[in-house]
Structure formats: C-alpha cells, structure tokens
C-alpha cells in the first residue's frame, strides 16, 4: 500500500480534508470537544446552522469515527452526541484555526474591501 499523499487526485485523504474544511464540522466538533451535547443544544449554540445541515454534519462525523451518538429511552427519545478520542485529536487541530479566524477577521475583511475597491 502506498503512503497517503493528499496532493494525488485519487488519495482518500481528500475525503477527510473535505470533512475538516467544512465550517459546520469545525464549529460542531469544537463544542463537542468541551463535552457531550444534545441535538437541540448544538443547534442553539451553532447559530445559523439548519436542522438538516446539523443532522448531515453529525452523521458524517459519526461515520468518520469522530463523534458518537447515544440515544436514551425517554419520551421523546433523548439523543446525545460526544467527540470520540479521534474527534478530540482533530478538534485540538481545528480549534487554532477557529481562533485564527476570530483573531484576524478584521484584517481579512479589510483586504477584501481593498481588493473589491481596486477591481
């Protein structure tokens, strides 16, 4: 088996990069790294995410082994999500990206405005 090379067109690591480059993944995994949360709590805390998109994001994260889903036999059923150990390693990598975005957004917006004005 050849070593992974994300620059190669057929490398499966590109699928992982698609997942981790998604803003909803960054935000959801960041919250779940702090502790388990129920679906509606995640939806309240990640402003702007639709129910459908949150559901798709969670299913993808679960499929990739980054999040676990646990249903409790209550009425209605209570579902809790938590980051797996693998998910925690990714969250530790992605959180600096979120922090960078929060820290440098004004500079990025200023650059966008300069570019748009010059165009």
PDB file of C-alpha atoms in Angstrom:
ATOM      1  CA  UNK A   1       0.000   0.000   0.000  1.00  0.00           C
ATOM      2  CA  UNK A   2       1.321   3.438  -0.945  1.00  0.00           C
ATOM      3  CA  UNK A   3       1.665   6.142   1.694  1.00  0.00           C
ATOM      4  CA  UNK A   4      -1.054   8.783   1.737  1.00  0.00           C
ATOM      5  CA  UNK A   5      -0.433  11.811  -0.478  1.00  0.00           C
ATOM      6  CA  UNK A   6      -3.223  14.397  -0.368  1.00  0.00           C
ATOM      7  CA  UNK A   7      -1.809  16.055  -3.495  1.00  0.00           C
ATOM      8  CA  UNK A   8      -2.582  12.934  -5.554  1.00  0.00           C
ATOM      9  CA  UNK A   9      -6.010  13.101  -7.205  1.00  0.00           C
ATOM     10  CA  UNK A  10      -7.143   9.654  -6.053  1.00  0.00           C
ATOM     11  CA  UNK A  11      -5.841   9.857  -2.474  1.00  0.00           C
ATOM     12  CA  UNK A  12      -8.617   9.069   0.033  1.00  0.00           C
ATOM     13  CA  UNK A  13      -7.273  11.665   2.450  1.00  0.00           C
ATOM     14  CA  UNK A  14      -9.029  14.251   0.277  1.00  0.00           C
ATOM     15  CA  UNK A  15     -12.326  12.943   1.632  1.00  0.00           C
ATOM     16  CA  UNK A  16     -11.128  13.682   5.155  1.00  0.00           C
ATOM     17  CA  UNK A  17      -9.944  17.130   4.092  1.00  0.00           C
ATOM     18  CA  UNK A  18     -13.402  17.834   2.658  1.00  0.00           C
ATOM     19  CA  UNK A  19     -14.905  16.993   6.048  1.00  0.00           C
ATOM     20  CA  UNK A  20     -12.487  19.029   8.160  1.00  0.00           C
ATOM     21  CA  UNK A  21     -12.549  22.052   5.841  1.00  0.00           C
ATOM     22  CA  UNK A  22     -16.283  22.448   6.464  1.00  0.00           C
ATOM     23  CA  UNK A  23     -17.259  25.307   8.798  1.00  0.00           C
ATOM     24  CA  UNK A  24     -20.007  23.263  10.460  1.00  0.00           C
ATOM     25  CA  UNK A  25     -17.541  20.478  11.262  1.00  0.00           C
ATOM     26  CA  UNK A  26     -15.157  22.960  12.877  1.00  0.00           C
ATOM     27  CA  UNK A  27     -17.899  24.523  14.985  1.00  0.00           C
ATOM     28  CA  UNK A  28     -19.740  21.331  15.984  1.00  0.00           C
ATOM     29  CA  UNK A  29     -16.607  19.383  16.823  1.00  0.00           C
ATOM     30  CA  UNK A  30     -15.274  22.337  18.811  1.00  0.00           C
ATOM     31  CA  UNK A  31     -18.363  22.324  21.005  1.00  0.00           C
ATOM     32  CA  UNK A  32     -18.442  18.546  21.392  1.00  0.00           C
ATOM     33  CA  UNK A  33     -14.811  18.555  22.476  1.00  0.00           C
ATOM     34  CA  UNK A  34     -15.971  20.524  25.539  1.00  0.00           C
ATOM     35  CA  UNK A  35     -18.435  17.777  26.465  1.00  0.00           C
ATOM     36  CA  UNK A  36     -21.498  15.878  25.290  1.00  0.00           C
ATOM     37  CA  UNK A  37     -24.462  17.838  23.947  1.00  0.00           C
ATOM     38  CA  UNK A  38     -27.938  17.065  22.736  1.00  0.00           C
ATOM     39  CA  UNK A  39     -29.007  17.892  19.193  1.00  0.00           C
ATOM     40  CA  UNK A  40     -31.144  20.907  20.069  1.00  0.00           C
ATOM     41  CA  UNK A  41     -28.452  22.338  22.324  1.00  0.00           C
ATOM     42  CA  UNK A  42     -25.971  22.084  19.451  1.00  0.00           C
ATOM     43  CA  UNK A  43     -28.483  23.771  17.154  1.00  0.00           C
ATOM     44  CA  UNK A  44     -28.954  26.640  19.609  1.00  0.00           C
ATOM     45  CA  UNK A  45     -25.242  27.146  20.158  1.00  0.00           C
ATOM     46  CA  UNK A  46     -24.184  26.960  16.491  1.00  0.00           C
ATOM     47  CA  UNK A  47     -26.167  29.929  15.250  1.00  0.00           C
ATOM     48  CA  UNK A  48     -27.195  29.785  11.618  1.00  0.00           C
ATOM     49  CA  UNK A  49     -26.995  26.024  11.140  1.00  0.00           C
ATOM     50  CA  UNK A  50     -30.192  24.459   9.848  1.00  0.00           C
ATOM     51  CA  UNK A  51     -31.607  21.294  11.346  1.00  0.00           C
ATOM     52  CA  UNK A  52     -30.868  19.450   8.092  1.00  0.00           C
ATOM     53  CA  UNK A  53     -27.264  20.654   7.889  1.00  0.00           C
ATOM     54  CA  UNK A  54     -26.596  19.853  11.549  1.00  0.00           C
ATOM     55  CA  UNK A  55     -28.031  16.383  11.067  1.00  0.00           C
ATOM     56  CA  UNK A  56     -25.878  15.806   7.954  1.00  0.00           C
ATOM     57  CA  UNK A  57     -22.783  17.109   9.729  1.00  0.00           C
ATOM     58  CA  UNK A  58     -23.332  14.879  12.756  1.00  0.00           C
ATOM     59  CA  UNK A  59     -23.968  11.812  10.589  1.00  0.00           C
ATOM     60  CA  UNK A  60     -20.778  12.474   8.634  1.00  0.00           C
ATOM     61  CA  UNK A  61     -18.754  12.972  11.809  1.00  0.00           C
ATOM     62  CA  UNK A  62     -20.214   9.783  13.249  1.00  0.00           C
ATOM     63  CA  UNK A  63     -19.431   7.844  10.069  1.00  0.00           C
ATOM     64  CA  UNK A  64     -15.841   9.090  10.174  1.00  0.00           C
ATOM     65  CA  UNK A  65     -15.452   7.955  13.793  1.00  0.00           C
ATOM     66  CA  UNK A  66     -15.153  11.490  15.150  1.00  0.00           C
ATOM     67  CA  UNK A  67     -18.445  11.623  17.070  1.00  0.00           C
ATOM     68  CA  UNK A  68     -20.601   9.063  18.851  1.00  0.00           C
ATOM     69  CA  UNK A  69     -24.361   9.199  19.128  1.00  0.00           C
ATOM     70  CA  UNK A  70     -26.213   7.787  22.093  1.00  0.00           C
ATOM     71  CA  UNK A  71     -29.997   7.530  22.322  1.00  0.00           C
ATOM     72  CA  UNK A  72     -31.745   7.332  25.689  1.00  0.00           C
ATOM     73  CA  UNK A  73     -35.105   5.606  26.043  1.00  0.00           C
ATOM     74  CA  UNK A  74     -37.119   8.629  27.122  1.00  0.00           C
ATOM     75  CA  UNK A  75     -40.300  10.148  25.728  1.00  0.00           C
ATOM     76  CA  UNK A  76     -39.432  11.755  23.429  1.00  0.00           C
ATOM     77  CA  UNK A  77     -36.132   9.995  22.780  1.00  0.00           C
ATOM     78  CA  UNK A  78     -33.115  11.951  24.023  1.00  0.00           C
ATOM     79  CA  UNK A  79     -30.052  11.822  21.765  1.00  0.00           C
ATOM     80  CA  UNK A  80     -26.630  12.911  22.962  1.00  0.00           C
ATOM     81  CA  UNK A  81     -23.501  13.436  20.880  1.00  0.00           C
ATOM     82  CA  UNK A  82     -19.911  13.422  22.054  1.00  0.00           C
ATOM     83  CA  UNK A  83     -16.475  13.615  20.482  1.00  0.00           C
ATOM     84  CA  UNK A  84     -14.567  10.346  20.293  1.00  0.00           C
ATOM     85  CA  UNK A  85     -10.875  10.172  21.195  1.00  0.00           C
ATOM     86  CA  UNK A  86     -10.146  10.549  17.467  1.00  0.00           C
ATOM     87  CA  UNK A  87     -12.523  13.512  17.353  1.00  0.00           C
ATOM     88  CA  UNK A  88     -10.653  15.140  20.231  1.00  0.00           C
ATOM     89  CA  UNK A  89      -7.385  14.905  18.289  1.00  0.00           C
ATOM     90  CA  UNK A  90      -9.000  16.624  15.311  1.00  0.00           C
ATOM     91  CA  UNK A  91     -10.645  19.259  17.497  1.00  0.00           C
ATOM     92  CA  UNK A  92      -7.274  20.088  19.023  1.00  0.00           C
ATOM     93  CA  UNK A  93      -6.005  20.661  15.481  1.00  0.00           C
ATOM     94  CA  UNK A  94      -9.015  22.668  14.281  1.00  0.00           C
ATOM     95  CA  UNK A  95      -9.529  24.918  17.297  1.00  0.00           C
ATOM     96  CA  UNK A  96      -6.457  27.050  16.484  1.00  0.00           C
ATOM     97  CA  UNK A  97      -7.996  27.582  13.024  1.00  0.00           C
ATOM     98  CA  UNK A  98     -11.203  28.895  14.614  1.00  0.00           C
ATOM     99  CA  UNK A  99      -9.178  31.133  16.925  1.00  0.00           C
ATOM    100  CA  UNK A 100      -7.122  32.414  13.982  1.00  0.00           C
ATOM    101  CA  UNK A 101     -10.334  33.256  12.104  1.00  0.00           C
ATOM    102  CA  UNK A 102     -11.759  35.108  15.101  1.00  0.00           C
ATOM    103  CA  UNK A 103      -8.491  36.983  15.651  1.00  0.00           C
ATOM    104  CA  UNK A 104      -7.865  38.012  12.043  1.00  0.00           C
ATOM    105  CA  UNK A 105     -11.358  38.555  10.621  1.00  0.00           C
ATOM    106  CA  UNK A 106     -10.976  42.349  10.593  1.00  0.00           C
ATOM    107  CA  UNK A 107      -7.755  42.080   8.565  1.00  0.00           C
ATOM    108  CA  UNK A 108      -9.352  39.674   6.092  1.00  0.00           C
ATOM    109  CA  UNK A 109     -12.388  41.918   5.676  1.00  0.00           C
ATOM    110  CA  UNK A 110     -10.145  44.942   5.133  1.00  0.00           C
ATOM    111  CA  UNK A 111      -8.187  43.059   2.472  1.00  0.00           C
ATOM    112  CA  UNK A 112     -11.435  42.011   0.774  1.00  0.00           C
ATOM    113  CA  UNK A 113     -12.636  45.599   0.743  1.00  0.00           C
ATOM    114  CA  UNK A 114      -9.330  46.836  -0.753  1.00  0.00           C
ATOM    115  CA  UNK A 115      -9.479  44.116  -3.414  1.00  0.00           C
ATOM    116  CA  UNK A 116     -13.113  44.829  -4.281  1.00  0.00           C
ATOM    117  CA  UNK A 117     -12.456  48.575  -4.495  1.00  0.00           C
ATOM    118  CA  UNK A 118      -9.474  48.069  -6.810  1.00  0.00           C
ATOM    119  CA  UNK A 119     -11.327  45.653  -9.105  1.00  0.00           C
TER     120      UNK A 119
END
